[in-house]
Amino acid sequence: MKKMRNNWRKSMLLAMVIVLVMLTAACSGGKGNGNSKPETGNNGAGGNNKGTVSEGGGGDAKTNDEKVEIVLGYYSGGTSDEKMKQLIDTFMSKHPNIKVTTQSAPYGQFFQKLDTQIAASKAPDVWLSDGVYVMKYAERGAIKDLSDWISRDLNKDDYYGLDFNKDASGKYWGVPQGIQVATLHYNKDMFDKANVPYPTEDWTWEDLKQTAAKLTIDGNGKTADEAGFDANNVNQFGLTFFSITEGWFPVIRSYGGGALDETGQKSIINSPENKQAFEWMVDGMKRGIITDPVDLKSFQSSMAVFPSGSAAMRIGIYARVLAENEAGLNYDVTLLPKGPTGKRVAPVIANSWVINQKSDDAKAQAAWEWVKYWATEDDVQKQWAELGEAIPVKKSVANSDVFLNANEKPANVQAFLDSLEVASTLDVNAVWEEWVGKFNENAQRAFLGDASIDDALAGADKDVQRVLDDFYKK
């Protein structure tokens, strides 16, 4: 299973990078992903007419008695479809002057079609955006600035995740629908069998690697910290690891590094901190402790390694508990490890409702009523929380039994809420997909041993900056 270093490796690399970028919809709770081509557009924010949401803020968002029809778009999948339809019906019964028609499709198809609709000025009036795309739509002028409406109609202290949609200038571009944040998931049976103590909140990444070595087992039953261990024939990995959210991002950030600066327009990839983080990752992969990109090809999907019982630990968002519970794993979660200076970072994605910049005043106001309904109604929040797909946005619901005691496992659900205190978005911007693809492409070269860490970081820095310049310096 482990490290098939032969001639097909390089030819496989490009396809693998594409898959990794697509799998980042780790972002959307495991409903699948797509690699959509961004639409073209200009930064901008609408006018200042009363009743609209404008660059300076909004105006009156109250609806009147006139009938208005809005189109609501969302990516679909599984049991969530029926629940969404029920909530929409309830909304219309409470707002008889608003008729909602829907557009939905599986994740990848939805966002591919949406890009085309935006370019043709035919996008829905309100849609559910993957959290990593909110700034893409904002910076390309596709969605409205919701700052004033949020300030007037929502108590910001009541919610998780509002600031994850705030740009560098302080404008708010969306209201979270559900939140994903990463924690460390661990298989308790594997720890017990190896007589190894469970992870603690005091762990560093080095602590994780040392423990992971004891839990990595080759085909002959030897662990990675024993003489004669065969790193080319691993049956059980200490840590499964892939892509950005559930891979390199929390490591480099906790080591003090990062990908982009605060403006989102400059690469900071080629840094000593990132090099140290990559040394940790590459060493773990060479030793067979951490899954590398070739290892992942042995599984149906990169997300299947931990639920299938082939790894003792994973970096995983909240939505991963669905598959873990379905598999009947005996597992729990805790905070992600700290870096060498004690810094801890948890990647976060706030999938959010956004409003079409080109919707007229009446439609925009009606769309805002939907957003308010979702965010403020406790019953809506509770019904959605019961699906188990995301962390509720409203703090009162997230901190209630509806969320904390929804399932027997994981026992430490509180770790997800605690992780929000050290949460960081994924350096999202208008060209997020493009620069992440370039980063992954260079990172894989280091992970596979095809390039030195110095060369991989230098290459990533150059390639990512070119992507940024192509958009922001036009």
Coordinates of N, CA and C in Angstrom, one line a residue, residues 197-324:
P197 N -1.7 6.4 25.7 CA -2.7 7.4 26.2 C -3.3 8.2 25.1
Y198 N -4.6 8.6 25.3 CA -5.3 9.4 24.3 C -4.7 10.8 24.2
P199 N -4.9 11.5 23.0 CA -4.4 12.8 22.9 C -5.0 13.8 23.9
T200 N -4.2 14.8 24.2 CA -4.6 15.8 25.2 C -4.6 17.2 24.5
E201 N -5.2 18.2 25.2 CA -5.2 19.5 24.6 C -3.8 20.2 24.8
D202 N -2.9 19.5 25.5 CA -1.6 20.1 25.6 C -0.6 19.6 24.5
W203 N -1.0 18.7 23.7 CA -0.2 18.2 22.6 C 0.4 19.2 21.7
T204 N 1.6 19.0 21.3 CA 2.2 19.7 20.2 C 2.2 18.8 19.0
W205 N 2.6 19.3 17.8 CA 2.6 18.5 16.6 C 3.7 17.4 16.8
E206 N 4.8 17.7 17.5 CA 5.8 16.7 17.8 C 5.3 15.6 18.7
D207 N 4.4 16.0 19.6 CA 3.8 14.9 20.5 C 2.9 14.0 19.6
L208 N 2.2 14.6 18.7 CA 1.4 13.8 17.8 C 2.2 12.9 17.0
K209 N 3.3 13.3 16.4 CA 4.1 12.5 15.6 C 4.7 11.3 16.4
Q210 N 5.2 11.6 17.6 CA 5.8 10.5 18.4 C 4.7 9.5 18.8
T211 N 3.5 9.9 19.1 CA 2.5 8.9 19.4 C 2.0 8.2 18.1
A212 N 1.9 9.0 17.0 CA 1.5 8.4 15.7 C 2.5 7.2 15.3
A213 N 3.8 7.4 15.6 CA 4.7 6.3 15.3 C 4.4 5.0 16.0
K214 N 3.9 5.1 17.2 CA 3.5 3.9 18.0 C 2.3 3.3 17.4
L215 N 1.5 4.0 16.6 CA 0.2 3.6 16.1 C 0.3 3.2 14.6
T216 N 1.5 3.4 14.0 CA 1.7 3.1 12.6 C 2.2 1.6 12.5
I217 N 1.6 0.8 11.8 CA 1.9 -0.6 11.8 C 2.1 -1.1 10.4
D218 N 3.2 -1.9 10.1 CA 3.5 -2.4 8.8 C 2.8 -3.8 8.6
G219 N 3.1 -4.4 7.5 CA 2.5 -5.7 7.2 C 3.0 -6.8 8.0
N220 N 4.1 -6.6 8.7 CA 4.7 -7.6 9.6 C 4.3 -7.4 11.1
G221 N 3.5 -6.3 11.3 CA 3.1 -6.1 12.7 C 4.0 -5.2 13.4
K222 N 5.1 -4.6 12.8 CA 6.0 -3.8 13.5 C 5.5 -2.3 13.4
T223 N 5.8 -1.6 14.5 CA 5.4 -0.1 14.5 C 6.5 0.7 14.0
A224 N 6.2 2.0 13.7 CA 7.2 2.9 13.0 C 8.3 3.2 14.0
D225 N 8.2 3.0 15.3 CA 9.3 3.3 16.2 C 10.1 2.0 16.5
E226 N 9.9 0.9 15.8 CA 10.6 -0.3 16.0 C 11.6 -0.6 14.9
A227 N 12.7 -1.3 15.2 CA 13.7 -1.7 14.2 C 13.0 -2.6 13.2
G228 N 13.4 -2.5 12.0 CA 12.9 -3.4 10.9 C 11.5 -3.0 10.4
F229 N 11.0 -1.8 10.8 CA 9.7 -1.4 10.3 C 9.8 -1.1 8.8
D230 N 8.8 -1.5 8.0 CA 8.8 -1.3 6.6 C 7.9 -0.2 6.2
A231 N 8.5 1.0 5.9 CA 7.7 2.2 5.5 C 7.0 2.0 4.2
N232 N 7.4 1.0 3.4 CA 6.8 0.8 2.1 C 5.6 -0.2 2.1
N233 N 5.3 -0.6 3.3 CA 4.2 -1.7 3.5 C 3.4 -1.4 4.7
V234 N 2.7 -0.3 4.8 CA 2.0 0.2 6.0 C 0.5 -0.3 5.9
N235 N 0.1 -1.0 6.9 CA -1.3 -1.4 7.0 C -2.2 -0.4 7.9
Q236 N -1.5 0.3 8.8 CA -2.3 1.2 9.6 C -1.4 2.4 9.8
F237 N -1.9 3.6 9.5 CA -1.2 4.9 9.6 C -1.5 5.5 10.9
G238 N -0.5 6.3 11.4 CA -0.7 7.1 12.6 C -1.6 8.2 12.4
L239 N -1.5 8.9 11.2 CA -2.3 10.1 10.9 C -2.6 10.2 9.4
T240 N -3.9 10.4 9.1 CA -4.3 10.6 7.7 C -4.4 12.1 7.5
F241 N -3.9 12.5 6.3 CA -3.6 13.9 6.1 C -3.8 14.2 4.6
F242 N -4.6 15.2 4.3 CA -4.7 15.6 2.9 C -5.2 17.0 2.7
S243 N -4.7 17.6 1.6 CA -5.1 18.9 1.1 C -4.9 20.0 2.1
I244 N -5.8 21.0 2.1 CA -5.6 22.2 2.8 C -6.2 22.2 4.2
T245 N -7.6 22.1 4.3 CA -8.3 22.2 5.5 C -7.9 21.1 6.5
E246 N -7.8 19.9 6.0 CA -7.5 18.8 6.8 C -6.1 18.2 6.5
G247 N -5.2 19.2 6.2 CA -3.9 18.8 5.9 C -2.9 19.9 6.3
W248 N -2.3 20.6 5.4 CA -1.1 21.4 5.7 C -1.5 22.8 6.3
F249 N -2.7 23.3 6.1 CA -3.0 24.7 6.6 C -2.8 24.8 8.1
P250 N -3.5 23.9 8.9 CA -3.3 24.1 10.4 C -1.9 23.9 10.9
V251 N -1.1 23.1 10.1 CA 0.3 22.9 10.5 C 1.1 24.1 10.3
I252 N 1.1 24.7 9.1 CA 1.9 25.8 8.8 C 1.5 27.0 9.6
R253 N 0.2 27.2 9.9 CA -0.2 28.4 10.6 C 0.2 28.3 12.1
S254 N 0.1 27.1 12.7 CA 0.5 26.9 14.1 C 2.0 27.0 14.3
Y255 N 2.7 26.8 13.2 CA 4.2 27.0 13.2 C 4.5 28.4 13.0
G256 N 3.6 29.3 12.8 CA 3.8 30.7 12.7 C 3.9 31.1 11.2
G257 N 3.7 30.2 10.3 CA 3.7 30.5 8.9 C 2.4 30.9 8.3
G258 N 2.2 30.7 7.0 CA 1.0 31.0 6.3 C 1.1 31.0 4.9
A259 N 0.1 31.3 4.2 CA 0.1 31.3 2.7 C 0.1 32.8 2.2
L260 N -0.9 33.6 2.6 CA -1.1 34.9 2.1 C -1.0 35.9 3.3
D261 N -0.6 37.2 3.0 CA -0.6 38.2 4.0 C -2.0 38.7 4.3
E262 N -2.2 39.7 5.2 CA -3.5 40.1 5.6 C -4.3 40.7 4.4
T263 N -3.6 41.2 3.4 CA -4.4 41.8 2.3 C -4.9 40.7 1.4
G264 N -4.4 39.5 1.5 CA -4.8 38.5 0.6 C -4.3 38.6 -0.8
Q265 N -3.3 39.5 -1.0 CA -2.8 39.8 -2.3 C -1.3 39.6 -2.4
K266 N -0.7 39.1 -1.4 CA 0.8 38.8 -1.4 C 1.1 37.5 -0.8
S267 N 1.9 36.7 -1.4 CA 2.3 35.4 -0.9 C 3.4 35.5 0.2
I268 N 3.2 34.7 1.2 CA 4.2 34.7 2.3 C 4.7 33.3 2.5
I269 N 4.6 32.5 1.4 CA 4.9 31.0 1.5 C 6.3 30.7 1.8
N270 N 7.2 31.4 1.2 CA 8.7 31.0 1.3 C 9.2 31.7 2.6
S271 N 8.9 31.0 3.7 CA 9.4 31.6 5.0 C 10.0 30.5 5.9
P272 N 10.8 30.9 6.8 CA 11.4 29.9 7.7 C 10.4 29.1 8.5
E273 N 9.3 29.7 8.9 CA 8.3 29.1 9.6 C 7.6 28.0 8.8
N274 N 7.3 28.3 7.6 CA 6.7 27.3 6.7 C 7.7 26.1 6.4
K275 N 9.0 26.5 6.3 CA 10.0 25.4 6.1 C 10.0 24.4 7.3
Q276 N 9.9 25.0 8.5 CA 9.9 24.1 9.7 C 8.7 23.2 9.7
A277 N 7.5 23.8 9.3 CA 6.3 23.0 9.3 C 6.4 21.9 8.2
F278 N 7.0 22.2 7.1 CA 7.1 21.2 6.0 C 8.1 20.2 6.4
E279 N 9.1 20.5 7.1 CA 10.0 19.5 7.6 C 9.3 18.5 8.5
W280 N 8.4 19.0 9.3 CA 7.6 18.1 10.2 C 6.7 17.2 9.3
M281 N 6.1 17.7 8.3 CA 5.2 16.9 7.5 C 5.9 15.9 6.6
V282 N 7.0 16.4 5.9 CA 7.7 15.5 5.0 C 8.4 14.4 5.8
D283 N 8.9 14.6 7.0 CA 9.5 13.6 7.8 C 8.5 12.5 8.1
G284 N 7.3 12.9 8.5 CA 6.3 12.0 8.9 C 5.9 11.1 7.7
M285 N 5.8 11.7 6.5 CA 5.5 10.9 5.3 C 6.6 10.0 4.9
K286 N 7.8 10.4 5.0 CA 8.9 9.5 4.6 C 9.0 8.3 5.5
R287 N 8.6 8.5 6.8 CA 8.7 7.5 7.8 C 7.5 6.6 7.7
G288 N 6.5 6.9 6.9 CA 5.3 6.1 6.8 C 4.3 6.4 7.8
I289 N 4.5 7.4 8.7 CA 3.6 7.7 9.8 C 2.3 8.4 9.3
I290 N 2.5 9.3 8.3 CA 1.5 10.2 7.8 C 1.2 9.8 6.4
T291 N 0.0 9.6 6.0 CA -0.4 9.3 4.6 C 0.2 10.4 3.6
D292 N 0.8 9.9 2.6 CA 1.3 10.9 1.5 C 0.3 10.7 0.4
P293 N 0.4 11.6 -0.7 CA -0.5 11.5 -1.8 C -0.6 10.2 -2.5
V294 N 0.4 9.4 -2.5 CA 0.3 8.1 -3.2 C -0.5 7.1 -2.3
D295 N -0.2 7.2 -1.0 CA -1.0 6.3 -0.1 C -2.5 6.6 -0.3
L296 N -2.9 7.8 -0.4 CA -4.3 8.1 -0.5 C -5.0 7.5 -1.7
K297 N -4.2 7.2 -2.8 CA -4.7 6.6 -4.0 C -5.2 5.2 -3.8
S298 N -4.8 4.6 -2.6 CA -5.2 3.2 -2.3 C -6.6 3.2 -1.8
F299 N -7.2 4.3 -1.5 CA -8.5 4.3 -0.9 C -9.5 4.9 -1.8
Q300 N -10.8 4.6 -1.6 CA -11.9 5.1 -2.4 C -11.9 6.6 -2.5
S301 N -11.6 7.3 -1.4 CA -11.4 8.7 -1.3 C -10.5 9.0 -0.2
S302 N -9.9 10.2 -0.2 CA -9.0 10.7 0.8 C -9.7 10.8 2.2
M303 N -11.0 11.0 2.1 CA -11.8 11.1 3.4 C -12.2 9.8 4.0
A304 N -11.9 8.7 3.3 CA -12.3 7.3 3.7 C -11.3 6.6 4.6
V305 N -10.1 7.2 4.8 CA -9.0 6.5 5.4 C -9.3 6.3 6.9
F306 N -9.8 7.3 7.6 CA -10.1 7.2 9.0 C -11.3 6.4 9.3
P307 N -12.4 6.6 8.7 CA -13.6 5.8 8.9 C -13.5 4.4 8.6
S308 N -12.6 4.1 7.6 CA -12.4 2.7 7.3 C -11.5 1.9 8.3
G309 N -11.0 2.6 9.3 CA -10.1 2.0 10.3 C -8.7 1.8 9.8
S310 N -8.2 2.6 8.9 CA -6.9 2.5 8.4 C -5.9 3.5 8.9
A311 N -6.4 4.4 9.8 CA -5.6 5.4 10.5 C -6.1 5.6 11.9
A312 N -5.1 5.9 12.8 CA -5.5 6.1 14.2 C -6.0 7.5 14.4
M313 N -5.5 8.5 13.6 CA -5.9 9.9 13.8 C -6.2 10.6 12.5
R314 N -6.9 11.7 12.6 CA -7.1 12.5 11.4 C -7.3 13.9 11.8
I315 N -7.0 14.9 11.0 CA -7.5 16.3 11.1 C -8.8 16.3 10.4
G316 N -9.9 16.7 11.1 CA -11.2 16.5 10.5 C -12.2 17.6 10.9
I317 N -13.0 18.1 10.0 CA -14.0 19.1 10.3 C -15.2 18.4 11.0
Y318 N -16.2 19.2 11.4 CA -17.3 18.6 12.1 C -18.1 17.6 11.3
A319 N -18.3 17.9 10.0 CA -19.1 17.1 9.1 C -18.6 15.6 9.1
R320 N -17.4 15.4 9.4 CA -16.8 14.1 9.3 C -17.4 13.1 10.3
V321 N -18.0 13.7 11.4 CA -18.6 12.8 12.4 C -19.7 11.9 11.8
L322 N -20.4 12.4 10.7 CA -21.4 11.6 10.1 C -20.9 10.2 9.6
A323 N -19.8 10.2 8.9 CA -19.3 9.0 8.3 C -18.7 8.2 9.5
E324 N -18.1 8.8 10.4 CA -17.5 8.1 11.6 C -18.5 7.4 12.4

